[in-house]
Tab-separated table of C-alpha atoms in Angstrom:
chain	number	residue	atom	x	y	z
A	4	UNK	CA	-4.940	8.141	19.934
A	5	UNK	CA	-6.635	8.728	23.304
A	6	UNK	CA	-8.703	11.733	22.252
A	7	UNK	CA	-11.158	11.365	25.099
A	8	UNK	CA	-8.353	11.291	27.691
A	9	UNK	CA	-6.809	14.431	26.206
A	10	UNK	CA	-10.145	16.229	26.308
A	11	UNK	CA	-10.625	15.192	29.954
A	12	UNK	CA	-7.200	16.616	30.801
A	13	UNK	CA	-8.059	19.886	29.072
A	14	UNK	CA	-11.373	20.090	30.907
A	15	UNK	CA	-9.584	19.570	34.216
A	16	UNK	CA	-6.880	22.205	33.682
A	17	UNK	CA	-8.954	24.709	31.637
A	18	UNK	CA	-6.039	26.308	29.755
A	19	UNK	CA	-6.288	29.831	28.361
A	20	UNK	CA	-4.489	28.742	25.194
A	21	UNK	CA	-3.749	25.430	23.505
A	22	UNK	CA	-1.023	25.031	20.869
A	23	UNK	CA	-1.134	21.988	18.565
A	24	UNK	CA	2.030	20.932	16.757
A	25	UNK	CA	0.732	18.002	14.726
A	26	UNK	CA	-2.135	17.539	12.309
A	27	UNK	CA	-3.526	14.181	13.358
A	28	UNK	CA	-5.588	13.245	16.420
A	29	UNK	CA	-4.770	15.738	19.170
A	30	UNK	CA	-5.850	18.921	17.324
A	31	UNK	CA	-9.381	17.532	17.258
A	32	UNK	CA	-9.265	17.110	21.036
A	33	UNK	CA	-8.334	20.790	21.290
A	34	UNK	CA	-11.108	21.784	18.871
A	35	UNK	CA	-13.616	19.718	20.832
A	36	UNK	CA	-12.560	21.450	24.038
A	37	UNK	CA	-12.827	24.832	22.319
A	38	UNK	CA	-16.464	24.192	21.422
A	39	UNK	CA	-17.268	23.744	25.116
A	40	UNK	CA	-14.995	26.585	26.239
A	41	UNK	CA	-15.203	29.329	23.596
A	42	UNK	CA	-12.807	31.551	25.558
A	43	UNK	CA	-9.924	29.114	25.024
A	44	UNK	CA	-7.566	30.286	22.281
A	45	UNK	CA	-6.477	27.620	19.786
A	46	UNK	CA	-3.147	27.925	17.979
A	47	UNK	CA	-1.709	25.521	15.401
A	48	UNK	CA	1.918	25.202	14.340
A	49	UNK	CA	2.713	23.688	10.924
A	50	UNK	CA	5.762	21.646	11.922
A	51	UNK	CA	5.761	18.968	9.214
A	52	UNK	CA	4.631	19.201	5.610
A	53	UNK	CA	3.171	15.703	5.930
A	54	UNK	CA	1.083	15.627	2.689
A	55	UNK	CA	4.308	15.910	0.711
A	56	UNK	CA	6.765	14.113	3.010
A	57	UNK	CA	4.681	11.142	4.147
A	58	UNK	CA	2.113	10.852	1.353
A	59	UNK	CA	3.099	12.346	-2.006
A	60	UNK	CA	6.737	11.267	-2.162
A	61	UNK	CA	6.394	7.655	-0.871
A	62	UNK	CA	3.082	7.011	-2.668
A	63	UNK	CA	4.508	8.354	-5.927
A	64	UNK	CA	7.576	6.156	-5.531
A	65	UNK	CA	5.698	2.925	-4.852
A	66	UNK	CA	2.280	3.449	-6.462
A	67	UNK	CA	2.988	5.937	-9.224
A	68	UNK	CA	2.874	9.704	-9.587
A	69	UNK	CA	-0.915	10.007	-10.245
A	70	UNK	CA	-1.742	8.131	-7.032
A	71	UNK	CA	0.786	10.134	-5.035
A	72	UNK	CA	-0.454	13.492	-6.330
A	73	UNK	CA	-4.132	12.609	-5.786
A	74	UNK	CA	-3.454	11.377	-2.246
A	75	UNK	CA	-1.495	14.527	-1.437
A	76	UNK	CA	-4.373	16.698	-2.673
A	77	UNK	CA	-6.728	14.891	-0.296
A	78	UNK	CA	-4.329	15.480	2.576
A	79	UNK	CA	-3.942	19.172	1.753
A	80	UNK	CA	-7.754	19.463	1.627
A	81	UNK	CA	-7.765	17.942	5.111
A	82	UNK	CA	-5.182	20.528	6.221
A	83	UNK	CA	-7.399	23.331	4.918
A	84	UNK	CA	-10.390	21.960	6.845
A	85	UNK	CA	-8.336	21.553	10.013
A	86	UNK	CA	-6.312	24.777	10.174
A	87	UNK	CA	-9.221	27.073	9.360
A	88	UNK	CA	-10.662	26.132	12.764
A	89	UNK	CA	-7.824	27.745	14.738
A	90	UNK	CA	-7.553	31.275	16.126
A	91	UNK	CA	-3.914	31.480	15.134
A	92	UNK	CA	-1.719	29.518	12.731
A	93	UNK	CA	2.000	29.815	12.183
A	94	UNK	CA	4.667	28.123	10.112
A	95	UNK	CA	8.425	28.080	10.632
A	96	UNK	CA	9.261	29.549	7.219
A	97	UNK	CA	7.563	30.987	4.163
A	98	UNK	CA	8.386	28.182	1.727
A	99	UNK	CA	8.362	25.500	4.414
A	100	UNK	CA	4.646	25.866	5.080
A	101	UNK	CA	3.231	29.396	5.240
A	102	UNK	CA	2.720	29.869	1.496
A	103	UNK	CA	1.083	26.429	1.175
A	104	UNK	CA	-1.383	27.158	3.987
A	105	UNK	CA	-2.325	30.520	2.473
A	106	UNK	CA	-2.903	28.814	-0.882
A	107	UNK	CA	-5.333	26.489	0.931
A	108	UNK	CA	-7.351	29.469	2.125
A	109	UNK	CA	-6.015	29.563	5.683
A	110	UNK	CA	-5.952	33.253	6.580
A	111	UNK	CA	-3.461	35.203	8.703
A	112	UNK	CA	-0.694	32.609	8.687
A	113	UNK	CA	2.297	33.982	10.604
A	114	UNK	CA	5.931	33.015	10.045
A	115	UNK	CA	7.695	32.382	13.358
A	116	UNK	CA	11.170	30.898	12.856
A	117	UNK	CA	12.737	28.734	15.513
A	118	UNK	CA	15.708	30.065	17.433
A	119	UNK	CA	19.320	28.942	17.509
A	120	UNK	CA	21.796	29.130	20.400
A	121	UNK	CA	23.856	31.715	18.559
A	122	UNK	CA	26.404	31.981	21.350
A	123	UNK	CA	27.178	28.291	21.067
A	124	UNK	CA	27.763	28.150	17.301
A	125	UNK	CA	30.543	30.369	16.004
A	126	UNK	CA	33.514	30.299	13.595
A	127	UNK	CA	35.697	30.830	16.674
A	128	UNK	CA	35.057	27.177	17.629
A	129	UNK	CA	37.229	25.963	14.708
A	130	UNK	CA	39.656	23.292	15.905
A	131	UNK	CA	42.599	22.180	13.781
A	132	UNK	CA	43.036	19.087	15.950
A	133	UNK	CA	39.622	17.779	14.857
A	134	UNK	CA	40.598	18.119	11.226
A	135	UNK	CA	43.839	16.257	11.849
A	136	UNK	CA	41.818	13.371	13.318
A	137	UNK	CA	40.351	12.924	9.840
A	138	UNK	CA	43.761	13.214	8.192
A	139	UNK	CA	43.049	16.643	6.696
A	140	UNK	CA	45.517	19.367	5.867
A	141	UNK	CA	44.508	23.023	5.682
A	142	UNK	CA	44.111	22.879	1.916
A	143	UNK	CA	41.751	19.894	1.883
A	144	UNK	CA	38.014	20.739	2.171
A	145	UNK	CA	35.826	19.131	4.816
A	146	UNK	CA	32.150	18.731	3.898
A	147	UNK	CA	29.746	18.114	6.765
A	148	UNK	CA	26.136	17.064	7.326
A	149	UNK	CA	24.421	16.826	10.724
A	150	UNK	CA	21.037	15.161	11.129
A	151	UNK	CA	19.116	11.913	10.897
A	152	UNK	CA	20.445	9.348	8.474
A	153	UNK	CA	17.179	8.173	6.928
A	154	UNK	CA	15.432	8.252	3.570
A	155	UNK	CA	13.562	11.468	4.397
A	156	UNK	CA	16.825	13.372	4.937
A	157	UNK	CA	18.448	11.781	1.842
A	158	UNK	CA	22.079	11.456	3.032
A	159	UNK	CA	22.662	8.929	0.239
A	160	UNK	CA	22.302	11.787	-2.269
A	161	UNK	CA	25.012	13.714	-0.411
A	162	UNK	CA	27.249	10.634	-0.514
A	163	UNK	CA	26.612	10.123	-4.230
A	164	UNK	CA	27.398	13.782	-4.922
A	165	UNK	CA	30.600	13.523	-2.877
A	166	UNK	CA	31.708	10.505	-4.896
A	167	UNK	CA	31.388	12.590	-8.058
A	168	UNK	CA	33.940	15.133	-6.830
A	169	UNK	CA	37.435	14.906	-8.362
A	170	UNK	CA	39.794	12.844	-6.210
A	171	UNK	CA	42.452	15.519	-6.721
A	172	UNK	CA	40.343	17.783	-4.507
A	173	UNK	CA	41.298	15.705	-1.472
A	174	UNK	CA	37.914	16.327	0.141
A	175	UNK	CA	36.444	14.509	3.143
A	176	UNK	CA	32.770	14.007	4.013
A	177	UNK	CA	31.624	13.810	7.655
A	178	UNK	CA	28.070	12.624	8.369
A	179	UNK	CA	27.094	13.291	11.982
A	180	UNK	CA	23.927	11.496	13.029
A	181	UNK	CA	22.228	8.165	13.365
A	182	UNK	CA	19.398	6.350	11.628
A	183	UNK	CA	18.529	3.331	9.491
A	184	UNK	CA	20.899	4.330	6.667
A	185	UNK	CA	23.979	4.657	8.869
A	186	UNK	CA	24.936	0.988	8.578
A	187	UNK	CA	25.330	1.542	4.826
A	188	UNK	CA	27.734	4.416	5.492
A	189	UNK	CA	29.996	2.784	8.070
A	190	UNK	CA	33.312	1.452	6.793
A	191	UNK	CA	33.756	3.944	3.952
A	192	UNK	CA	36.801	5.646	5.478
A	193	UNK	CA	38.828	4.515	2.469
A	194	UNK	CA	36.615	6.795	0.368
A	195	UNK	CA	37.144	9.645	2.871
A	196	UNK	CA	33.547	9.243	4.126
A	197	UNK	CA	33.104	9.157	7.920
A	198	UNK	CA	29.872	8.334	9.775
A	199	UNK	CA	30.807	8.244	13.493
A	200	UNK	CA	27.197	8.344	14.733
A	201	UNK	CA	25.104	10.734	16.784
A	202	UNK	CA	26.952	13.677	18.339
A	203	UNK	CA	25.552	13.933	21.867
A	204	UNK	CA	27.548	16.953	23.021
A	205	UNK	CA	26.378	20.263	21.540
A	206	UNK	CA	29.783	21.813	22.126
A	207	UNK	CA	31.366	19.005	20.100
A	208	UNK	CA	28.819	19.597	17.326
A	209	UNK	CA	29.652	23.315	17.327
A	210	UNK	CA	33.356	22.509	17.074
A	211	UNK	CA	32.868	20.079	14.186
A	212	UNK	CA	30.719	22.552	12.259
A	213	UNK	CA	33.203	25.376	12.740
A	214	UNK	CA	36.055	23.069	11.720
A	215	UNK	CA	34.390	22.180	8.421
A	216	UNK	CA	34.365	24.199	5.199
A	217	UNK	CA	30.959	23.506	3.672
A	218	UNK	CA	27.587	22.248	4.909
A	219	UNK	CA	25.726	19.910	2.534
A	220	UNK	CA	22.126	18.672	2.778
A	221	UNK	CA	19.768	16.960	0.317
A	222	UNK	CA	16.651	17.274	2.533
A	223	UNK	CA	13.821	18.549	0.314
A	224	UNK	CA	11.079	19.087	2.890
A	225	UNK	CA	12.503	21.166	5.718
A	226	UNK	CA	9.912	23.305	7.461
A	227	UNK	CA	12.681	25.332	9.149
A	228	UNK	CA	16.146	23.767	8.859
A	229	UNK	CA	17.734	24.375	12.250
A	230	UNK	CA	20.887	22.430	11.352
A	231	UNK	CA	21.389	24.766	8.394
A	232	UNK	CA	21.199	27.831	10.645
A	233	UNK	CA	23.641	26.233	13.103
A	234	UNK	CA	26.050	25.632	10.217
A	235	UNK	CA	25.645	29.210	8.979
A	236	UNK	CA	26.167	30.541	12.503
A	237	UNK	CA	29.425	28.564	12.401
A	238	UNK	CA	30.441	30.483	9.275
A	239	UNK	CA	29.716	27.822	6.651
A	240	UNK	CA	28.304	28.261	3.149
A	241	UNK	CA	25.561	25.727	2.330
A	242	UNK	CA	24.843	23.518	-0.673
A	243	UNK	CA	21.293	22.169	-0.637
A	244	UNK	CA	18.142	21.717	-2.704
A	245	UNK	CA	15.668	24.291	-4.016
A	246	UNK	CA	12.663	23.093	-2.024
A	247	UNK	CA	10.907	23.723	1.278
A	248	UNK	CA	12.543	25.959	3.847
A	249	UNK	CA	15.930	25.482	2.176
A	250	UNK	CA	14.853	28.191	-0.286
A	251	UNK	CA	14.501	30.630	2.627
A	252	UNK	CA	17.604	29.458	4.490
A	253	UNK	CA	20.040	29.715	1.556
A	254	UNK	CA	19.419	32.956	-0.338
A	255	UNK	CA	21.799	34.169	-3.040
A	256	UNK	CA	25.347	34.636	-1.855
A	257	UNK	CA	25.210	32.107	0.999
A	258	UNK	CA	25.718	28.979	-1.097
A	259	UNK	CA	23.779	27.196	-3.818
A	260	UNK	CA	20.610	25.093	-4.067
A	261	UNK	CA	19.707	22.766	-6.923
A	262	UNK	CA	17.354	20.064	-8.123
A	263	UNK	CA	15.940	17.500	-5.685
A	264	UNK	CA	17.613	14.064	-5.734
A	265	UNK	CA	20.130	15.140	-8.385
A	266	UNK	CA	23.597	14.172	-7.197
A	267	UNK	CA	25.263	15.489	-10.352
A	268	UNK	CA	23.820	18.971	-9.830
A	269	UNK	CA	24.763	18.870	-6.147
A	270	UNK	CA	28.342	17.889	-7.010
A	271	UNK	CA	28.569	20.754	-9.517
A	272	UNK	CA	27.227	23.177	-6.915
A	273	UNK	CA	29.745	21.927	-4.349
A	274	UNK	CA	32.568	22.603	-6.772
A	275	UNK	CA	31.169	26.030	-7.645
A	276	UNK	CA	31.023	27.059	-3.993
A	277	UNK	CA	34.469	25.650	-3.184
A	278	UNK	CA	35.895	27.578	-6.134
A	279	UNK	CA	34.106	30.774	-5.064
A	280	UNK	CA	34.858	33.307	-2.348
A	281	UNK	CA	34.335	30.966	0.594
A	282	UNK	CA	35.388	33.527	3.189
A	283	UNK	CA	32.861	36.102	1.987
A	284	UNK	CA	30.088	33.503	1.812
A	285	UNK	CA	30.912	32.346	5.316
A	286	UNK	CA	30.751	35.890	6.681
A	287	UNK	CA	27.397	36.505	4.989
A	288	UNK	CA	26.098	33.170	6.279
A	289	UNK	CA	27.054	34.111	9.838
A	290	UNK	CA	25.350	37.509	9.505
A	291	UNK	CA	22.236	35.828	8.084
A	292	UNK	CA	22.065	33.367	10.995
A	293	UNK	CA	22.224	36.073	13.650
A	294	UNK	CA	18.580	37.013	13.035
A	295	UNK	CA	17.405	33.639	14.389
A	296	UNK	CA	17.652	34.229	18.125
A	297	UNK	CA	15.306	32.602	20.624
A	298	UNK	CA	14.378	36.064	21.923
A	299	UNK	CA	13.044	37.046	18.497
A	300	UNK	CA	11.306	33.684	18.107
A	301	UNK	CA	9.506	33.981	21.435
A	302	UNK	CA	8.574	37.595	20.743
A	303	UNK	CA	6.918	36.484	17.509
A	304	UNK	CA	5.111	33.627	19.223
A	305	UNK	CA	3.931	35.392	22.396
A	306	UNK	CA	3.842	38.946	21.068
A	307	UNK	CA	1.981	38.302	17.814
A	308	UNK	CA	0.523	34.806	17.419
A	309	UNK	CA	-0.650	34.181	20.983
A	310	UNK	CA	-1.815	37.747	21.560
A	311	UNK	CA	-3.914	37.765	18.392
A	312	UNK	CA	-5.379	34.325	19.177
A	313	UNK	CA	-6.309	35.374	22.721
A	314	UNK	CA	-8.091	38.473	21.390
A	315	UNK	CA	-10.109	36.347	18.971
A	316	UNK	CA	-11.018	33.888	21.719
A	317	UNK	CA	-12.089	36.721	24.004
A	318	UNK	CA	-14.313	38.178	21.295
A	319	UNK	CA	-15.805	34.749	20.634
A	320	UNK	CA	-16.507	34.187	24.345
A	321	UNK	CA	-18.150	37.616	24.612
A	322	UNK	CA	-20.329	36.876	21.591
A	323	UNK	CA	-21.325	33.507	23.064
A	324	UNK	CA	-22.215	35.155	26.383
A	325	UNK	CA	-24.320	37.800	24.636
A	326	UNK	CA	-26.086	35.118	22.634
A	327	UNK	CA	-26.757	33.187	25.848
A	328	UNK	CA	-28.219	36.261	27.586
A	329	UNK	CA	-30.432	36.941	24.571
A	330	UNK	CA	-31.691	33.369	24.576
A	331	UNK	CA	-32.566	33.627	28.272
A	332	UNK	CA	-34.376	36.921	27.716
A	333	UNK	CA	-36.439	35.443	24.910
A	334	UNK	CA	-37.278	32.464	27.096
């Protein structure tokens, strides 16, 4: 909240470019600095779809849909007012933010996906010993989710969908992550549900993903979905929801997406994928994930977004200088 301190820091270091990754207090410090230094390029990244995630959904749940929708509209109007002030704006996916910003009248919104350590996540990391730790044979499917265990990520919907699967399937669900909902998921090993906690070692995460058969997520408001790409890089089909960046991450042939918060639909989609050509879906998922390298991400950021923003800032500074010279001449 220390806007003045942030502006003092910017004045001291005089950056050529400032990138803002939230929509709250700090962007206004950057904008304030830009007014004093018109040659400073301002770039905004739409990292969280906060009007939907933190306003519409909780307000609608507790105060009713009309209140939630009206509050979200106010927040989106705020987003329009804020992001129009930047020289460059980018989102992490088309449906996870870019299309919403364009609908608000924010021009020239770029899509710059994040990158994934593609060399670290691979089907070659599959480890039969890990599956045996969970009591699985080769014919029993392992479903996996990796991420925070909180209401925003909706792991309880994944658990409810898993419980709807036929017991004859012999499936197991592994929930890697930590959060306020984990305590509700501990001690369900008798139901073939395992929640061992946060996986600190990335190599262990890569091995678990590659050793699973299907990635499942109920998160409705992803702006990118890096865990989905890591799963796809590991050769896994995905079952998710038709909302946010999930629409971009799981195109036809790589899995299935369904209604938000509908465990019955998710369970049906899980069965449909498991009964489909899993090998072909896994190969297509791996090929799809290979486009998300950090090299390509940084080329998009530095080569397009930053370059364009710096040009606009340079033109603005030149115009301000010309205006200043004209004012002096008139004086």
